[in-house]
Each structure stands twice: as C-alpha cells, then as structure tokens.
C-alpha cells in the first residue's frame, strides 16, 4: 500500500522543516506539508498564553492546556482527512511527551499507511542552530532535543547533526512506497 | 445550531486576513483560521508554476491546473473534518470563479452550519492597498476585486473600503450563533 | 534645493510603512526606505531586553537604555551619510519622547533638506488595526498614538484614520521638491 | 586598533546570515548587522527588475544596473559612517564580481579597521540548502558559490560545509580585536 502520511518528529531547530521541504522537492508524487507551527499561527489570542492554551516560558519550556489539546486533536483529525481524501501529507510535529504524544496521534491516523520518522540532532549542535536562526526562544532546542524521542517507535531515523537536509530526505524517501 | 464554519471570500488585498484576526480576537469561543495562502505554502515545488499546478502571471492573473484542484479539494475536506471534530474554523478563500467556486466548496461543508461572508473592497482602493502592502504581485487585487463575488450568495457582506477590519468583524460576529 | 530626506513619524500601527511603500512607488526619483524596525532587526541579543538595550513591556510600553541610544545615534548618522552621498532616504521612526526625539534627530540631519511628516491615526482606530495585523504587542499602538506627536514640528501631516496610504502619500509627495 | 567592520562575503545560501547572528551572540561588544538583502528590501519598485535596477533571472542569475549601483554605493557610505560613529558593523554581502566587488567596497571603508571574511560552502551542499530553505530562487546558490570568492583577499575564511555556524563564528571571533 502506498505511503499516505509521513510524520516527522523532532525538537525545535532539529531541521524538520528543511527535511520536509527537501522531501517535497524529491518525491515523485506531490506531497503537502503542515506543521505544528501552522496550527500556532491559526490559533486565536485566547489560546496563546496562560490558561487553557499553549504557553511559552522564558527558558524555552512549553506548557499545554486543555483548550489547546482539543483544537490540536481536531486539527490532526483534519490532516488525516486530507490524507484519506487522497492528498499525501507530511506532518511535522514536536512530541513534547515523547511516546505518549505518539500514542495520542496514532488513533487519528487509523487505517492510513504512515511512515514514522525521527529527526534527531545532537543537543550541543542544535543549540548553535537555534542561535543562528535568530527567531526562536533560546533554550527550547536544548530542552526538547532528546525528550521528544523518548519512547517513540520509528520506521526511519535521521540525524541532521552531520547530514544535510537533502541527504536526510533521500534516506527517508527510500522508505516511501 | 451553532455556527461551525465561517467562509470569508474576497479578492487579494481586500482585507480578509485582517478581518479573520479580528474575528478570532472578539468571538467568545476559540476559532482557528486557515486561508488559501496556507495551502500555497504547503504545496510542493512541482505544483507551483506551469502545468497541473497553480501559476501566477506577471499581471496578477492566476491559472489553476488539475493537480492543484485535486489537492485543494482534499485540503477543504480536511478543514471540514476539523469543524466536524469540534474546532470552529474560519476559512479565507478567493473564489476565482465566483459562484462556481462556491458550488465547488459547498459539498465539502455538507451538514455543517456555515456562515458565508463576502469581503468587498472598491477596486480603486484595493489597488492602493496592494501597493502599501508591498508583498503582492501588482495587478492581482484589481483583477479579482469584483469577479470573485459574481454569482456568490452570502449571509453577510462587509466592505473594507471605508470600514475598519474590527468593525467589519463586529458586523459579522452578530451573525455567528 | 531638492528634498533629500523624508522623516515619517508616527506611533506603532499608524501606517508609516504603508505610506512609505506608496511614496517609493509614486515619487519620480528612486527613494530608499529604512525604519526603526530595521535597526531592531540588526541589534545583537545583548541589546534586546533589560539593561542598556531596548525592552518591550507586556502592555506595549518601550524602555530604552544607553547602549541602544548609542547605536541608534550611529545608525542615524549612517542614514544621513547615505543621503549626503546622493541617495534619497525615507526614515520611518517612532518619536517615543515627541519633540525631544525630534531635537535628538535634528543634528544628525544638519545641512540636509528634510521633509518632516507626521503620520497620525485616531487612537480608537489604531487599536483595531493592531489587532488586525496580528504581529504587534497589543497596547503599543494606543500608548504611542498621541504622545509621539507632542511638541513635534511638521512640514506636512497626514491622518490614516479615514485616508488611504496611497492618498496620504500623494499629499506628502506634493511637498517633495 | 579595534576591529570596526566585519565583512562577510559568500554566495547565496552559504550561511552568512547564520554566522552573523552567531557573531552578534558571542562577541563581547555589541555589533549590528546589515546585509545586501536589507538594501533590496529598502529599494523602490522602479529599481527592482529590468533597466537600471537589479534583476533576478529565472535560473538564479543576477543583473545589476547603474541605478542600483549608485544607491548601493550611497548605502555602503552610510554603513561606513555608522562604523565611524562608533557602531561595530557586520556587513554581509555577495561579491557578484569577486575581487572587483571587493575593490569597489574598499574605498568606502577607508581608514576603518576591517576584518575581511570569506564564507564558503561546497557547491553540491549549498544546492541542497537552497532547497531546504524554500525561499530562494533555485539555481542562485550554485551559480554564486565559487565566483564570489574569485580574486578576493581575506583575513579569515570559514567553510560552512561541515562546520556549524556557531563554530565558524568562533573561528572568526578570534580575529576580532
């Protein structure tokens, strides 16, 4: 059965988006790409910040409330529906709770052919990339680098520490059927 | 029955996104907002440009191919699924074919309580706003200003020519139940 | 003598940048445009935040330290030097201290033919535009709307409350010689 | 004498901006950073495209006319004036004509203590990074990768092919006095 969804999981600044763009460029079929950052853009002000929404602390920590969880769940249902309707979908996500996040995502993708991909990057390296990007809260990359992979099961893993995004995308593409 | 989807239709630079942001800020319930620009961002390079994708001409004209249509259809299916899963969804769109575009969108939203909103702006005014924005192809706003409304049926219409986005949002909000 | 510098002063979200883009589009000679936001982009992290740099409070208030002032002064010296070297320069600025800020800027522009322009917007209107933009700290526009004009002397004033950016630019262009 | 200007020269997508951001983060004194992209942002529409302005071809080639050259020269004069006024300035540039571009820049920086830095990246690698960025015209990186360094004299050279931006910045920082 043909791959319908590619899930890229990795911490902030690990290079997921670059890998996703390369995947879109090299895969023979058209794939569309959505990420958790797109959901953040779509949120109303009432769900950004303290309370039931998503909150970003000064040291890069992320707190997620019930209101955010509900909307995130509906959003994932929608991405899965796109895939069921025939679009090939790359989802880039940050599994803040590692394996638990994966288990929360799994039922949404029920019946779809999913390729689970871990995008790793050495904590020491990712910290420098966060500085070089200049648009992220400093501290988030280091906090997330390893915890997002704890207890997660993958079909493929890539490591952007010493491998370019395009090379990582080529390694992933071999598993896309 | 409570409104589940708000569709904002208007030409380029008519002010849809500003109205959508104000709606998210003033509506008592959390709403999320996606637009056709988000789909463009998500596309692979193979669907940008000539052929089966979406192509932007030098005078602001837009050509849409079969490959783009298929993915757009799956995307709309996904947005509708988000609404059915309980998220309140604002969709901002440009009905390039007016009423025909609306008829193409309608079946995707089957069974949902939809508020159809026209966002108008005088062609002479929208041309100046396109210049002031500085990030759009000059010509698109004028080409789209009226044609996108031809044959479309609305529940509410607002006109940003002489009314601020926030005021337009307040007028729309009265129809959200 | 031909106008060499256009200074646009106005509070956050008053529409300075849109007016500047329209000026560049309609003036017969080529003008380049720099704003205080460009300086903020250029700053090192050590000058963003508490201490000697520039700090943005949660209610939209702005605090400016000695380190920022020194770099801002050198930056203005540089913009004036561009104008003396023959470039026509539009500077968009926020006179946080009103007339005092103007007096601080004046010696930098010594000997240049400067057009001083006030860009006003009603406080009630600017608050809505800040929400519609979605990328500014809510509160800044209201705080700055009037105070930035206190004690400032202008050659022209425009008001974006009920006049489009392009119309404002046309009114300013009449004073550019 | 203390370093007053750091010139980073490298082709599109070679990593200059990331290196500049890391330099700002690690250097003990405050440095400000401007690049040729900032000048492009500042230009009027009349200097973008064919004629006397700057034009970007479909294969990534760049053509520069007399009108652009004049404004670029005034801009460089201004950046040098910022440095003379006490700001430490990082300039990131693309020497389209290699050594000839350097000779054109040199008189602007007369009397200033300048550190000339080459930022290299293997052509095969830079092509992949251009795809991963997703916001650059494909082809420009490959065209510029080597030609921009031809005939240029440097104080330090870094290569981002296998060295992170932060490491490159550390190597450069050792030469900043």
PDB file of N, CA and C in Angstrom, chain B residues 8-97:
ATOM      1  N   UNK B   8     -14.841  33.324   4.550  1.00  0.00           N
ATOM      2  CA  UNK B   8     -14.628  34.707   4.106  1.00  0.00           C
ATOM      3  C   UNK B   8     -14.150  34.662   2.667  1.00  0.00           C
ATOM      4  N   UNK B   9     -14.925  35.228   1.753  1.00  0.00           N
ATOM      5  CA  UNK B   9     -14.492  35.272   0.362  1.00  0.00           C
ATOM      6  C   UNK B   9     -14.251  36.711  -0.078  1.00  0.00           C
ATOM      7  N   UNK B  10     -13.096  36.938  -0.690  1.00  0.00           N
ATOM      8  CA  UNK B  10     -12.793  38.272  -1.206  1.00  0.00           C
ATOM      9  C   UNK B  10     -11.530  38.210  -2.034  1.00  0.00           C
ATOM     10  N   UNK B  11     -11.316  39.235  -2.849  1.00  0.00           N
ATOM     11  CA  UNK B  11     -10.131  39.274  -3.696  1.00  0.00           C
ATOM     12  C   UNK B  11      -8.872  39.545  -2.894  1.00  0.00           C
ATOM     13  N   UNK B  12      -7.751  39.395  -3.556  1.00  0.00           N
ATOM     14  CA  UNK B  12      -6.451  39.690  -2.956  1.00  0.00           C
ATOM     15  C   UNK B  12      -6.430  41.118  -2.409  1.00  0.00           C
ATOM     16  N   UNK B  13      -5.898  41.300  -1.229  1.00  0.00           N
ATOM     17  CA  UNK B  13      -5.765  42.601  -0.553  1.00  0.00           C
ATOM     18  C   UNK B  13      -7.092  43.230  -0.136  1.00  0.00           C
ATOM     19  N   UNK B  14      -8.177  42.461  -0.163  1.00  0.00           N
ATOM     20  CA  UNK B  14      -9.467  43.027   0.249  1.00  0.00           C
ATOM     21  C   UNK B  14      -9.566  43.137   1.766  1.00  0.00           C
ATOM     22  N   UNK B  15      -8.673  42.480   2.482  1.00  0.00           N
ATOM     23  CA  UNK B  15      -8.667  42.604   3.931  1.00  0.00           C
ATOM     24  C   UNK B  15      -9.204  41.398   4.688  1.00  0.00           C
ATOM     25  N   UNK B  16      -9.326  40.258   4.003  1.00  0.00           N
ATOM     26  CA  UNK B  16      -9.866  39.050   4.648  1.00  0.00           C
ATOM     27  C   UNK B  16      -9.083  38.638   5.891  1.00  0.00           C
ATOM     28  N   UNK B  17      -7.753  38.650   5.776  1.00  0.00           N
ATOM     29  CA  UNK B  17      -6.943  38.159   6.885  1.00  0.00           C
ATOM     30  C   UNK B  17      -7.057  39.059   8.108  1.00  0.00           C
ATOM     31  N   UNK B  18      -7.087  40.369   7.882  1.00  0.00           N
ATOM     32  CA  UNK B  18      -7.269  41.300   9.000  1.00  0.00           C
ATOM     33  C   UNK B  18      -8.624  41.087   9.669  1.00  0.00           C
ATOM     34  N   UNK B  19      -9.653  40.878   8.863  1.00  0.00           N
ATOM     35  CA  UNK B  19     -10.987  40.617   9.409  1.00  0.00           C
ATOM     36  C   UNK B  19     -10.975  39.300  10.198  1.00  0.00           C
ATOM     37  N   UNK B  20     -10.302  38.295   9.651  1.00  0.00           N
ATOM     38  CA  UNK B  20     -10.237  36.992  10.333  1.00  0.00           C
ATOM     39  C   UNK B  20      -9.533  37.132  11.688  1.00  0.00           C
ATOM     40  N   UNK B  21      -8.434  37.890  11.725  1.00  0.00           N
ATOM     41  CA  UNK B  21      -7.723  38.065  13.007  1.00  0.00           C
ATOM     42  C   UNK B  21      -8.597  38.781  14.030  1.00  0.00           C
ATOM     43  N   UNK B  22      -9.357  39.777  13.565  1.00  0.00           N
ATOM     44  CA  UNK B  22     -10.255  40.480  14.488  1.00  0.00           C
ATOM     45  C   UNK B  22     -11.362  39.555  14.971  1.00  0.00           C
ATOM     46  N   UNK B  23     -11.890  38.723  14.080  1.00  0.00           N
ATOM     47  CA  UNK B  23     -12.916  37.757  14.480  1.00  0.00           C
ATOM     48  C   UNK B  23     -12.380  36.839  15.579  1.00  0.00           C
ATOM     49  N   UNK B  24     -11.163  36.327  15.386  1.00  0.00           N
ATOM     50  CA  UNK B  24     -10.581  35.447  16.410  1.00  0.00           C
ATOM     51  C   UNK B  24     -10.442  36.177  17.751  1.00  0.00           C
ATOM     52  N   UNK B  25     -10.174  37.491  17.674  1.00  0.00           N
ATOM     53  CA  UNK B  25      -9.957  38.253  18.906  1.00  0.00           C
ATOM     54  C   UNK B  25     -11.256  38.570  19.635  1.00  0.00           C
ATOM     55  N   UNK B  26     -12.372  38.718  18.896  1.00  0.00           N
ATOM     56  CA  UNK B  26     -13.597  39.176  19.564  1.00  0.00           C
ATOM     57  C   UNK B  26     -14.634  38.079  19.802  1.00  0.00           C
ATOM     58  N   UNK B  27     -14.575  36.996  19.035  1.00  0.00           N
ATOM     59  CA  UNK B  27     -15.579  35.952  19.245  1.00  0.00           C
ATOM     60  C   UNK B  27     -15.322  35.276  20.592  1.00  0.00           C
ATOM     61  N   UNK B  28     -16.384  34.998  21.349  1.00  0.00           N
ATOM     62  CA  UNK B  28     -16.189  34.459  22.704  1.00  0.00           C
ATOM     63  C   UNK B  28     -15.600  33.048  22.717  1.00  0.00           C
ATOM     64  N   UNK B  29     -15.858  32.269  21.678  1.00  0.00           N
ATOM     65  CA  UNK B  29     -15.320  30.912  21.596  1.00  0.00           C
ATOM     66  C   UNK B  29     -14.013  30.922  20.796  1.00  0.00           C
ATOM     67  N   UNK B  30     -13.149  29.942  20.999  1.00  0.00           N
ATOM     68  CA  UNK B  30     -11.925  29.905  20.195  1.00  0.00           C
ATOM     69  C   UNK B  30     -12.197  29.462  18.751  1.00  0.00           C
ATOM     70  N   UNK B  31     -11.738  30.225  17.810  1.00  0.00           N
ATOM     71  CA  UNK B  31     -11.832  29.896  16.384  1.00  0.00           C
ATOM     72  C   UNK B  31     -10.424  29.785  15.824  1.00  0.00           C
ATOM     73  N   UNK B  32     -10.222  28.858  14.886  1.00  0.00           N
ATOM     74  CA  UNK B  32      -8.936  28.801  14.189  1.00  0.00           C
ATOM     75  C   UNK B  32      -9.135  29.226  12.745  1.00  0.00           C
ATOM     76  N   UNK B  33      -8.079  29.662  12.135  1.00  0.00           N
ATOM     77  CA  UNK B  33      -8.184  30.363  10.862  1.00  0.00           C
ATOM     78  C   UNK B  33      -7.165  29.824   9.857  1.00  0.00           C
ATOM     79  N   UNK B  34      -7.666  29.370   8.709  1.00  0.00           N
ATOM     80  CA  UNK B  34      -6.790  28.910   7.633  1.00  0.00           C
ATOM     81  C   UNK B  34      -7.187  29.595   6.342  1.00  0.00           C
ATOM     82  N   UNK B  35      -6.206  29.848   5.496  1.00  0.00           N
ATOM     83  CA  UNK B  35      -6.512  30.520   4.243  1.00  0.00           C
ATOM     84  C   UNK B  35      -5.820  29.830   3.082  1.00  0.00           C
ATOM     85  N   UNK B  36      -6.242  30.234   1.912  1.00  0.00           N
ATOM     86  CA  UNK B  36      -5.689  29.647   0.701  1.00  0.00           C
ATOM     87  C   UNK B  36      -4.164  29.876   0.656  1.00  0.00           C
ATOM     88  N   UNK B  37      -3.686  30.966   1.267  1.00  0.00           N
ATOM     89  CA  UNK B  37      -2.244  31.206   1.327  1.00  0.00           C
ATOM     90  C   UNK B  37      -1.522  30.105   2.109  1.00  0.00           C
ATOM     91  N   UNK B  38      -2.200  29.544   3.111  1.00  0.00           N
ATOM     92  CA  UNK B  38      -1.584  28.442   3.862  1.00  0.00           C
ATOM     93  C   UNK B  38      -1.421  27.212   2.974  1.00  0.00           C
ATOM     94  N   UNK B  39      -2.405  26.986   2.102  1.00  0.00           N
ATOM     95  CA  UNK B  39      -2.278  25.844   1.185  1.00  0.00           C
ATOM     96  C   UNK B  39      -1.115  26.081   0.211  1.00  0.00           C
ATOM     97  N   UNK B  40      -0.996  27.302  -0.282  1.00  0.00           N
ATOM     98  CA  UNK B  40       0.113  27.606  -1.202  1.00  0.00           C
ATOM     99  C   UNK B  40       1.462  27.332  -0.530  1.00  0.00           C
ATOM    100  N   UNK B  41       1.580  27.724   0.727  1.00  0.00           N
ATOM    101  CA  UNK B  41       2.800  27.465   1.494  1.00  0.00           C
ATOM    102  C   UNK B  41       3.109  25.968   1.603  1.00  0.00           C
ATOM    103  N   UNK B  42       2.037  25.182   1.673  1.00  0.00           N
ATOM    104  CA  UNK B  42       2.186  23.745   1.908  1.00  0.00           C
ATOM    105  C   UNK B  42       2.522  22.950   0.654  1.00  0.00           C
ATOM    106  N   UNK B  43       2.329  23.567  -0.505  1.00  0.00           N
ATOM    107  CA  UNK B  43       2.497  22.842  -1.778  1.00  0.00           C
ATOM    108  C   UNK B  43       3.953  22.472  -2.069  1.00  0.00           C
ATOM    109  N   UNK B  44       4.134  21.411  -2.850  1.00  0.00           N
ATOM    110  CA  UNK B  44       5.478  21.079  -3.341  1.00  0.00           C
ATOM    111  C   UNK B  44       5.812  21.974  -4.538  1.00  0.00           C
ATOM    112  N   UNK B  45       7.113  22.133  -4.837  1.00  0.00           N
ATOM    113  CA  UNK B  45       7.504  22.965  -5.986  1.00  0.00           C
ATOM    114  C   UNK B  45       6.852  22.508  -7.289  1.00  0.00           C
ATOM    115  N   UNK B  46       6.580  21.211  -7.412  1.00  0.00           N
ATOM    116  CA  UNK B  46       6.017  20.706  -8.674  1.00  0.00           C
ATOM    117  C   UNK B  46       4.614  21.244  -8.947  1.00  0.00           C
ATOM    118  N   UNK B  47       3.942  21.746  -7.919  1.00  0.00           N
ATOM    119  CA  UNK B  47       2.600  22.294  -8.139  1.00  0.00           C
ATOM    120  C   UNK B  47       2.588  23.821  -8.178  1.00  0.00           C
ATOM    121  N   UNK B  48       3.767  24.425  -8.076  1.00  0.00           N
ATOM    122  CA  UNK B  48       3.865  25.872  -8.232  1.00  0.00           C
ATOM    123  C   UNK B  48       4.415  26.132  -9.629  1.00  0.00           C
ATOM    124  N   UNK B  49       3.628  26.822 -10.435  1.00  0.00           N
ATOM    125  CA  UNK B  49       4.100  27.126 -11.781  1.00  0.00           C
ATOM    126  C   UNK B  49       3.318  26.370 -12.825  1.00  0.00           C
ATOM    127  N   UNK B  50       3.776  26.494 -14.035  1.00  0.00           N
ATOM    128  CA  UNK B  50       3.082  25.916 -15.188  1.00  0.00           C
ATOM    129  C   UNK B  50       2.793  24.435 -15.045  1.00  0.00           C
ATOM    130  N   UNK B  51       1.777  23.990 -15.761  1.00  0.00           N
ATOM    131  CA  UNK B  51       1.461  22.574 -15.784  1.00  0.00           C
ATOM    132  C   UNK B  51       0.190  22.330 -15.007  1.00  0.00           C
ATOM    133  N   UNK B  52       0.207  21.338 -14.119  1.00  0.00           N
ATOM    134  CA  UNK B  52      -1.030  20.998 -13.430  1.00  0.00           C
ATOM    135  C   UNK B  52      -1.206  21.777 -12.134  1.00  0.00           C
ATOM    136  N   UNK B  53      -0.237  22.610 -11.796  1.00  0.00           N
ATOM    137  CA  UNK B  53      -0.281  23.332 -10.529  1.00  0.00           C
ATOM    138  C   UNK B  53      -0.960  24.687 -10.616  1.00  0.00           C
ATOM    139  N   UNK B  54      -0.542  25.603  -9.764  1.00  0.00           N
ATOM    140  CA  UNK B  54      -1.094  26.951  -9.752  1.00  0.00           C
ATOM    141  C   UNK B  54      -0.006  27.905 -10.237  1.00  0.00           C
ATOM    142  N   UNK B  55      -0.388  28.802 -11.136  1.00  0.00           N
ATOM    143  CA  UNK B  55       0.598  29.670 -11.766  1.00  0.00           C
ATOM    144  C   UNK B  55       0.164  31.129 -11.651  1.00  0.00           C
ATOM    145  N   UNK B  56       1.119  31.980 -11.277  1.00  0.00           N
ATOM    146  CA  UNK B  56       0.824  33.399 -11.134  1.00  0.00           C
ATOM    147  C   UNK B  56       1.483  34.153 -12.279  1.00  0.00           C
ATOM    148  N   UNK B  57       0.661  34.828 -13.088  1.00  0.00           N
ATOM    149  CA  UNK B  57       1.186  35.568 -14.230  1.00  0.00           C
ATOM    150  C   UNK B  57       1.727  36.925 -13.816  1.00  0.00           C
ATOM    151  N   UNK B  58       2.444  37.569 -14.720  1.00  0.00           N
ATOM    152  CA  UNK B  58       3.126  38.827 -14.416  1.00  0.00           C
ATOM    153  C   UNK B  58       2.150  39.981 -14.185  1.00  0.00           C
ATOM    154  N   UNK B  59       0.908  39.827 -14.652  1.00  0.00           N
ATOM    155  CA  UNK B  59      -0.072  40.908 -14.460  1.00  0.00           C
ATOM    156  C   UNK B  59      -1.044  40.583 -13.315  1.00  0.00           C
ATOM    157  N   UNK B  60      -0.721  39.561 -12.537  1.00  0.00           N
ATOM    158  CA  UNK B  60      -1.573  39.252 -11.401  1.00  0.00           C
ATOM    159  C   UNK B  60      -2.637  38.201 -11.689  1.00  0.00           C
ATOM    160  N   UNK B  61      -2.620  37.649 -12.896  1.00  0.00           N
ATOM    161  CA  UNK B  61      -3.617  36.632 -13.217  1.00  0.00           C
ATOM    162  C   UNK B  61      -3.185  35.291 -12.605  1.00  0.00           C
ATOM    163  N   UNK B  62      -4.169  34.440 -12.316  1.00  0.00           N
ATOM    164  CA  UNK B  62      -3.898  33.160 -11.666  1.00  0.00           C
ATOM    165  C   UNK B  62      -4.474  32.038 -12.518  1.00  0.00           C
ATOM    166  N   UNK B  63      -3.647  31.052 -12.840  1.00  0.00           N
ATOM    167  CA  UNK B  63      -4.103  29.888 -13.599  1.00  0.00           C
ATOM    168  C   UNK B  63      -4.014  28.661 -12.700  1.00  0.00           C
ATOM    169  N   UNK B  64      -5.065  27.863 -12.716  1.00  0.00           N
ATOM    170  CA  UNK B  64      -5.113  26.729 -11.817  1.00  0.00           C
ATOM    171  C   UNK B  64      -5.266  25.439 -12.620  1.00  0.00           C
ATOM    172  N   UNK B  65      -4.404  24.452 -12.353  1.00  0.00           N
ATOM    173  CA  UNK B  65      -4.445  23.189 -13.076  1.00  0.00           C
ATOM    174  C   UNK B  65      -5.086  22.069 -12.271  1.00  0.00           C
ATOM    175  N   UNK B  66      -5.209  20.925 -12.907  1.00  0.00           N
ATOM    176  CA  UNK B  66      -5.913  19.795 -12.317  1.00  0.00           C
ATOM    177  C   UNK B  66      -5.213  19.275 -11.055  1.00  0.00           C
ATOM    178  N   UNK B  67      -3.881  19.261 -11.067  1.00  0.00           N
ATOM    179  CA  UNK B  67      -3.129  18.781  -9.907  1.00  0.00           C
ATOM    180  C   UNK B  67      -3.402  19.632  -8.684  1.00  0.00           C
ATOM    181  N   UNK B  68      -3.460  20.939  -8.872  1.00  0.00           N
ATOM    182  CA  UNK B  68      -3.768  21.834  -7.759  1.00  0.00           C
ATOM    183  C   UNK B  68      -5.195  21.600  -7.276  1.00  0.00           C
ATOM    184  N   UNK B  69      -6.117  21.488  -8.203  1.00  0.00           N
ATOM    185  CA  UNK B  69      -7.532  21.273  -7.857  1.00  0.00           C
ATOM    186  C   UNK B  69      -7.735  20.054  -6.968  1.00  0.00           C
ATOM    187  N   UNK B  70      -7.030  18.964  -7.307  1.00  0.00           N
ATOM    188  CA  UNK B  70      -7.182  17.740  -6.512  1.00  0.00           C
ATOM    189  C   UNK B  70      -6.710  17.938  -5.074  1.00  0.00           C
ATOM    190  N   UNK B  71      -5.566  18.613  -4.942  1.00  0.00           N
ATOM    191  CA  UNK B  71      -5.024  18.808  -3.594  1.00  0.00           C
ATOM    192  C   UNK B  71      -5.875  19.807  -2.829  1.00  0.00           C
ATOM    193  N   UNK B  72      -6.348  20.835  -3.526  1.00  0.00           N
ATOM    194  CA  UNK B  72      -7.213  21.824  -2.869  1.00  0.00           C
ATOM    195  C   UNK B  72      -8.481  21.141  -2.351  1.00  0.00           C
ATOM    196  N   UNK B  73      -9.015  20.231  -3.138  1.00  0.00           N
ATOM    197  CA  UNK B  73     -10.224  19.525  -2.726  1.00  0.00           C
ATOM    198  C   UNK B  73      -9.974  18.707  -1.456  1.00  0.00           C
ATOM    199  N   UNK B  74      -8.847  18.012  -1.414  1.00  0.00           N
ATOM    200  CA  UNK B  74      -8.502  17.222  -0.223  1.00  0.00           C
ATOM    201  C   UNK B  74      -8.293  18.138   0.984  1.00  0.00           C
ATOM    202  N   UNK B  75      -7.697  19.303   0.729  1.00  0.00           N
ATOM    203  CA  UNK B  75      -7.455  20.268   1.809  1.00  0.00           C
ATOM    204  C   UNK B  75      -8.777  20.748   2.403  1.00  0.00           C
ATOM    205  N   UNK B  76      -9.737  21.063   1.537  1.00  0.00           N
ATOM    206  CA  UNK B  76     -11.048  21.527   2.006  1.00  0.00           C
ATOM    207  C   UNK B  76     -11.770  20.426   2.778  1.00  0.00           C
ATOM    208  N   UNK B  77     -11.631  19.191   2.307  1.00  0.00           N
ATOM    209  CA  UNK B  77     -12.191  18.056   3.039  1.00  0.00           C
ATOM    210  C   UNK B  77     -11.613  18.019   4.453  1.00  0.00           C
ATOM    211  N   UNK B  78     -10.331  18.285   4.540  1.00  0.00           N
ATOM    212  CA  UNK B  78      -9.667  18.286   5.844  1.00  0.00           C
ATOM    213  C   UNK B  78     -10.149  19.407   6.743  1.00  0.00           C
ATOM    214  N   UNK B  79     -10.315  20.604   6.200  1.00  0.00           N
ATOM    215  CA  UNK B  79     -10.800  21.719   7.022  1.00  0.00           C
ATOM    216  C   UNK B  79     -12.213  21.429   7.530  1.00  0.00           C
ATOM    217  N   UNK B  80     -13.035  20.832   6.658  1.00  0.00           N
ATOM    218  CA  UNK B  80     -14.392  20.469   7.082  1.00  0.00           C
ATOM    219  C   UNK B  80     -14.340  19.422   8.194  1.00  0.00           C
ATOM    220  N   UNK B  81     -13.407  18.484   8.079  1.00  0.00           N
ATOM    221  CA  UNK B  81     -13.271  17.449   9.118  1.00  0.00           C
ATOM    222  C   UNK B  81     -12.861  18.064  10.449  1.00  0.00           C
ATOM    223  N   UNK B  82     -12.017  19.116  10.406  1.00  0.00           N
ATOM    224  CA  UNK B  82     -11.658  19.803  11.657  1.00  0.00           C
ATOM    225  C   UNK B  82     -12.913  20.372  12.314  1.00  0.00           C
ATOM    226  N   UNK B  83     -13.783  20.975  11.498  1.00  0.00           N
ATOM    227  CA  UNK B  83     -15.015  21.567  12.031  1.00  0.00           C
ATOM    228  C   UNK B  83     -15.936  20.481  12.595  1.00  0.00           C
ATOM    229  N   UNK B  84     -16.033  19.364  11.882  1.00  0.00           N
ATOM    230  CA  UNK B  84     -16.884  18.268  12.374  1.00  0.00           C
ATOM    231  C   UNK B  84     -16.334  17.679  13.673  1.00  0.00           C
ATOM    232  N   UNK B  85     -15.003  17.778  13.848  1.00  0.00           N
ATOM    233  CA  UNK B  85     -14.378  17.260  15.067  1.00  0.00           C
ATOM    234  C   UNK B  85     -14.466  18.276  16.209  1.00  0.00           C
ATOM    235  N   UNK B  86     -15.140  19.390  15.974  1.00  0.00           N
ATOM    236  CA  UNK B  86     -15.396  20.307  17.082  1.00  0.00           C
ATOM    237  C   UNK B  86     -14.636  21.624  17.057  1.00  0.00           C
ATOM    238  N   UNK B  87     -13.681  21.787  16.124  1.00  0.00           N
ATOM    239  CA  UNK B  87     -12.989  23.076  16.037  1.00  0.00           C
ATOM    240  C   UNK B  87     -13.886  24.038  15.263  1.00  0.00           C
ATOM    241  N   UNK B  88     -13.930  25.280  15.671  1.00  0.00           N
ATOM    242  CA  UNK B  88     -14.633  26.298  14.894  1.00  0.00           C
ATOM    243  C   UNK B  88     -13.620  26.849  13.905  1.00  0.00           C
ATOM    244  N   UNK B  89     -13.953  26.813  12.613  1.00  0.00           N
ATOM    245  CA  UNK B  89     -12.959  27.093  11.581  1.00  0.00           C
ATOM    246  C   UNK B  89     -13.353  28.282  10.693  1.00  0.00           C
ATOM    247  N   UNK B  90     -12.451  29.262  10.599  1.00  0.00           N
ATOM    248  CA  UNK B  90     -12.601  30.355   9.634  1.00  0.00           C
ATOM    249  C   UNK B  90     -11.753  30.001   8.416  1.00  0.00           C
ATOM    250  N   UNK B  91     -12.382  29.966   7.250  1.00  0.00           N
ATOM    251  CA  UNK B  91     -11.650  29.683   6.007  1.00  0.00           C
ATOM    252  C   UNK B  91     -11.618  30.973   5.209  1.00  0.00           C
ATOM    253  N   UNK B  92     -10.403  31.473   4.870  1.00  0.00           N
ATOM    254  CA  UNK B  92     -10.429  32.625   3.966  1.00  0.00           C
ATOM    255  C   UNK B  92      -9.982  32.180   2.585  1.00  0.00           C
ATOM    256  N   UNK B  93     -10.774  32.528   1.603  1.00  0.00           N
ATOM    257  CA  UNK B  93     -10.609  31.974   0.269  1.00  0.00           C
ATOM    258  C   UNK B  93     -10.811  33.068  -0.786  1.00  0.00           C
ATOM    259  N   UNK B  94     -10.358  32.783  -1.972  1.00  0.00           N
ATOM    260  CA  UNK B  94     -10.542  33.675  -3.112  1.00  0.00           C
ATOM    261  C   UNK B  94     -11.291  32.869  -4.162  1.00  0.00           C
ATOM    262  N   UNK B  95     -12.582  33.166  -4.353  1.00  0.00           N
ATOM    263  CA  UNK B  95     -13.394  32.410  -5.317  1.00  0.00           C
ATOM    264  C   UNK B  95     -13.061  32.892  -6.723  1.00  0.00           C
ATOM    265  N   UNK B  96     -11.989  32.342  -7.288  1.00  0.00           N
ATOM    266  CA  UNK B  96     -11.545  32.807  -8.606  1.00  0.00           C
ATOM    267  C   UNK B  96     -12.645  32.700  -9.655  1.00  0.00           C
ATOM    268  N   UNK B  97     -13.546  31.706  -9.488  1.00  0.00           N
ATOM    269  CA  UNK B  97     -14.636  31.543 -10.455  1.00  0.00           C
ATOM    270  C   UNK B  97     -15.983  31.934  -9.850  1.00  0.00           C
TER     271      UNK B  97
END
